[in-house]
């Protein structure tokens, strides 16, 4: 039987989410046995043309070339899944959306005239239809394997959209906000990390992006009650997922 064809694409990103796939170690051989890896430059220089049954896209749209290329990839793909904060919200590079990209380019490059870039960094779903968004910076490899396995089996991926707080409770981690008064974005952040930061008595800084229907306004008010000022709030919501609508709303409301 013909194997499903898998393609993995990079846009503006650090490659960390693609590395999560390579980091699957034991499971990678099973994945490689179940699919034909048709295009994955991080793993192989051999490239195969579309159509692809499953496409994974890492990175955000930041250049005119990106904005064109994603449409061809969408046309070539039966299922298209975005992986990581860059692809799902625009990533850390979306901080440009709050300022002038021209000013950044002039400050960084000796010859800004050679730089071809868009004013904003945006999620893949802002440009084409996306079948599933897998959040995280980087993504959780167990969640990635679940998404790949589910889509190849023709079922809906089982990736819970609840908050990091649920993972804290499951891990028996004392709440850092309640017990220590530490500001934490866990109540509005998508689960997937296993409450890594609270496990080390630190507040979550939202690297998995917004959970389903996050009440960021209520959390911001609670942070103010804990003593956070406007600058702390802006910095918290202007992080890795600053361009996610729920976070962007709080990152701009207090200006
Ligand atoms: S430590 Fe943070 S993530 Fe954990 S329960 Fe408290 S608020 Fe939620
Ligand atoms: S910042 Fe939040 S989502 Fe990211 S690893 Fe820490 S607790 Fe998890």
Coordinates of C-alpha atoms and ligand atoms in Angstrom, one line a residue:
X1 CA 0.0 0.0 0.0
X2 CA 1.2 3.5 -0.8
X3 CA 2.4 5.4 2.2
X4 CA 1.0 8.8 3.1
X5 CA 3.4 11.6 2.0
X6 CA 4.7 14.0 4.7
X7 CA 6.2 17.4 4.0
X8 CA 7.8 19.8 6.6
X9 CA 8.3 23.4 5.7
X10 CA 10.1 26.3 7.4
X11 CA 9.2 30.0 7.3
X12 CA 10.5 32.7 9.7
X13 CA 11.5 30.6 12.8
X14 CA 14.4 29.2 14.7
X15 CA 13.9 25.5 13.6
X16 CA 13.2 24.4 17.2
X17 CA 9.8 22.9 16.4
X18 CA 11.3 20.9 13.5
X19 CA 13.9 19.7 15.9
X20 CA 11.1 18.5 18.2
X21 CA 10.1 16.1 15.4
X22 CA 13.8 14.9 15.0
X23 CA 14.0 14.6 18.8
X24 CA 11.3 12.0 18.8
X25 CA 14.1 9.4 18.8
X26 CA 12.4 6.0 19.4
X27 CA 9.2 7.1 17.8
X28 CA 10.9 8.6 14.7
X29 CA 11.6 5.2 13.2
X30 CA 7.9 4.3 13.5
X31 CA 6.9 7.7 11.9
X32 CA 9.5 7.1 9.1
X33 CA 8.1 3.6 8.6
X34 CA 4.5 4.8 8.5
X35 CA 4.9 7.7 6.0
X36 CA 7.1 8.7 3.1
X37 CA 9.0 11.7 4.2
X38 CA 8.8 13.6 0.9
X39 CA 10.1 17.0 1.9
X40 CA 12.0 17.8 5.1
X41 CA 15.1 19.8 4.5
X42 CA 16.1 19.7 8.2
X43 CA 16.4 15.9 7.9
X44 CA 17.3 15.2 4.3
X45 CA 18.4 17.1 1.2
X46 CA 16.2 14.8 -1.0
X47 CA 13.1 16.6 -2.0
X48 CA 9.9 15.3 -3.6
X49 CA 7.2 17.4 -5.3
X50 CA 3.6 17.5 -4.0
X51 CA 0.8 16.6 -3.5
X52 CA 1.4 15.8 0.1
X53 CA -1.0 14.1 2.5
X54 CA 0.2 15.9 5.6
X55 CA 2.1 19.1 5.7
X56 CA 3.7 20.6 8.8
X57 CA 4.5 24.3 8.7
X58 CA 7.0 26.0 11.1
X59 CA 7.5 29.7 11.2
X60 CA 5.6 33.0 10.5
X61 CA 5.0 35.1 7.4
X62 CA 7.4 38.0 7.4
X63 CA 8.4 38.5 3.8
X64 CA 6.6 39.0 0.4
X65 CA 8.1 35.7 -0.7
X66 CA 6.7 33.9 2.4
X67 CA 3.3 35.3 1.6
X68 CA 3.4 33.8 -1.9
X69 CA 5.0 30.5 -1.0
X70 CA 2.4 29.5 1.6
X71 CA -0.4 29.5 -1.0
X72 CA 1.4 26.9 -3.2
X73 CA 2.1 24.8 -0.1
X74 CA -1.6 24.9 0.8
X75 CA -2.6 23.9 -2.7
X76 CA -0.2 20.9 -2.5
X77 CA -1.4 19.7 0.9
X78 CA -4.4 17.6 1.9
X79 CA -3.9 18.4 5.6
X80 CA -1.9 21.4 6.7
X81 CA -0.9 21.7 10.4
X82 CA 1.0 24.7 11.8
X83 CA 3.5 23.9 14.5
X84 CA 4.8 26.3 17.2
X85 CA 4.4 29.9 18.4
X86 CA 5.8 31.4 15.2
X87 CA 3.4 29.6 12.9
X88 CA 0.3 29.8 15.1
X89 CA 0.6 33.5 16.4
X90 CA 3.5 35.2 14.6
X91 CA 6.2 34.4 17.2
X92 CA 8.6 36.6 19.1
X93 CA 9.3 38.3 15.8
X94 CA 5.8 39.7 15.9
X95 CA 7.0 42.3 18.4
X96 CA 7.7 44.3 15.2
X97 CA 3.9 44.7 14.9
X98 CA 4.0 47.0 17.9
X99 CA 6.6 49.4 16.4
X100 CA 8.1 50.5 13.1
X101 CA 9.9 47.7 11.2
X102 CA 11.7 50.3 9.3
X103 CA 13.3 51.6 12.5
X104 CA 14.5 48.1 13.4
X105 CA 15.9 47.4 10.0
X106 CA 17.9 50.7 10.0
X107 CA 19.2 50.0 13.5
X108 CA 20.3 46.4 12.7
X109 CA 21.5 46.3 9.1
X110 CA 24.4 48.3 7.6
X111 CA 22.5 48.3 4.2
X112 CA 18.8 48.3 5.0
X113 CA 18.1 48.7 1.3
X114 CA 18.9 45.0 0.7
X115 CA 16.2 43.9 3.2
X116 CA 12.9 42.9 1.8
X117 CA 10.4 42.4 4.6
X118 CA 6.8 42.9 5.6
X119 CA 5.7 45.4 8.2
X120 CA 4.3 42.6 10.3
X121 CA 4.9 39.0 11.3
X122 CA 1.7 37.0 11.1
X123 CA 0.4 33.5 11.7
X124 CA 0.0 31.1 8.8
X125 CA -3.8 30.9 9.5
X126 CA -3.9 34.7 8.6
X127 CA -3.0 33.7 5.0
X128 CA -4.4 30.2 4.3
X129 CA -6.8 27.7 5.7
X130 CA -5.1 25.6 8.5
X131 CA -6.5 22.2 9.5
X132 CA -4.9 22.1 13.0
X133 CA -2.7 24.5 15.0
X134 CA -0.3 23.0 17.5
X135 CA 0.9 25.6 20.0
X136 CA 4.2 25.8 22.0
X137 CA 7.7 27.3 21.9
X138 CA 8.8 24.7 21.1
X139 CA 6.0 22.3 20.6
X140 CA 5.6 19.2 22.9
X141 CA 6.8 16.2 20.9
X142 CA 4.1 13.9 22.4
X143 CA 1.4 16.3 21.2
X144 CA 3.1 16.4 17.8
X145 CA 3.0 12.6 17.5
X146 CA -0.6 12.6 18.6
X147 CA -1.5 15.1 15.8
X148 CA 0.4 13.3 13.1
X149 CA -1.0 9.9 14.2
X150 CA -4.5 11.2 14.4
X151 CA -4.6 12.9 11.1
X152 CA -3.1 9.9 9.3
X153 CA -5.7 7.7 11.0
X154 CA -8.5 10.0 9.9
X155 CA -9.5 11.1 13.4
X156 CA -9.5 14.4 15.3
X157 CA -6.3 15.0 17.3
X158 CA -6.7 14.7 21.1
X159 CA -4.8 17.8 22.3
X160 CA -6.6 19.4 25.3
X161 CA -7.1 23.2 25.0
X162 CA -7.3 23.8 28.8
X163 CA -4.8 25.9 30.8
X164 CA -1.4 25.3 32.4
X165 CA -3.3 25.5 35.8
X166 CA -4.8 22.1 35.1
X167 CA -1.4 20.7 34.6
X168 CA -0.3 22.2 37.9
X169 CA -3.1 20.5 39.7
X170 CA -2.3 17.2 38.0
X171 CA 1.3 17.5 39.0
X172 CA 0.5 18.5 42.5
X173 CA 2.4 21.8 42.1
X174 CA 1.4 24.5 44.6
X175 CA 0.0 27.5 42.8
X176 CA 2.8 30.2 42.7
X177 CA 0.2 33.0 42.5
X178 CA -1.8 31.8 45.5
X179 CA 1.1 30.6 47.7
X180 CA 3.8 33.1 46.8
X181 CA 2.0 36.0 45.1
X182 CA 4.1 35.5 41.9
X183 CA 2.5 36.8 38.7
X184 CA 1.7 33.8 36.4
X185 CA 0.2 33.6 32.9
X186 CA -0.8 30.0 33.5
X187 CA -4.6 30.6 33.8
X188 CA -4.7 32.0 30.2
X189 CA -2.0 29.7 28.7
X190 CA -2.5 26.6 26.7
X191 CA -1.4 23.3 28.4
X192 CA 1.4 21.2 26.9
X193 CA 4.5 21.8 28.9
X194 CA 3.5 19.9 32.1
X195 CA 3.6 23.1 34.2
X196 CA 7.4 23.3 33.8
X197 CA 7.9 26.8 35.2
X198 CA 5.6 26.5 38.3
X199 CA 7.4 23.1 39.0
X200 CA 10.4 25.4 39.6
X201 CA 8.4 27.9 41.6
X202 CA 8.3 30.4 38.7
X203 CA 5.4 32.0 37.0
X204 CA 4.4 30.9 33.5
X205 CA 5.3 33.5 30.8
X206 CA 2.9 32.1 28.2
X207 CA 5.1 30.3 25.8
X208 CA 2.3 27.9 24.7
X209 CA 0.1 30.8 23.8
X210 CA -3.5 31.4 24.7
X211 CA -5.7 28.6 25.9
X212 CA -9.3 28.2 24.5
X213 CA -11.3 31.3 25.5
X214 CA -8.8 32.9 27.8
X215 CA -10.0 35.7 30.2
X216 CA -6.9 37.8 29.9
X217 CA -8.6 40.9 31.2
X218 CA -9.5 39.3 34.4
X219 CA -6.0 37.9 34.9
X220 CA -4.5 41.4 34.1
X221 CA -6.7 42.8 36.8
X222 CA -5.5 40.2 39.3
X223 CA -1.9 40.9 38.5
X224 CA -2.6 44.6 39.2
X225 CA -4.1 43.5 42.6
X226 CA -0.8 41.6 43.2
X227 CA 1.1 44.9 42.6
X228 CA 2.0 44.6 38.9
X229 CA 2.4 47.9 37.1
X230 CA 1.6 48.8 33.5
X231 CA 5.1 48.0 32.2
X232 CA 5.0 44.5 33.8
X233 CA 1.7 43.8 32.2
X234 CA 2.8 45.0 28.8
X235 CA 6.0 42.9 29.0
X236 CA 4.1 39.8 30.1
X237 CA 1.6 39.9 27.2
X238 CA 4.2 41.1 24.7
X239 CA 6.1 37.9 24.8
X240 CA 6.5 34.9 22.5
X241 CA 2.8 35.0 21.5
X242 CA 2.3 38.8 21.5
X243 CA 0.3 38.8 18.3
X244 CA -2.2 36.2 19.5
X245 CA -5.5 38.3 19.6
X246 CA -6.2 37.6 23.3
X247 CA -2.7 38.6 24.4
X248 CA -2.4 41.5 21.9
X249 CA -5.6 42.9 23.4
X250 CA -4.0 43.2 26.8
X251 CA -0.7 44.3 25.4
X252 CA -2.2 47.3 23.8
X253 CA -5.2 48.1 26.1
X254 CA -3.0 49.5 28.9
X255 CA -0.9 51.8 26.7
Ligands
LIG1 S1 1.1 28.3 39.4 FE1 0.3 29.4 37.6 S2 -0.2 27.8 36.2 FE2 0.0 26.8 38.2 S3 -2.1 26.9 39.1 FE3 -1.0 28.7 39.8 S4 -1.7 30.3 38.3 FE4 -2.1 28.3 37.4
LIG2 S1 6.3 29.6 30.2 FE1 4.3 28.6 30.8 S2 3.8 27.3 29.0 FE2 6.0 27.8 28.8 S3 7.1 26.2 29.8 FE3 6.8 27.7 31.4 S4 4.9 27.1 32.4 FE4 5.0 26.0 30.4

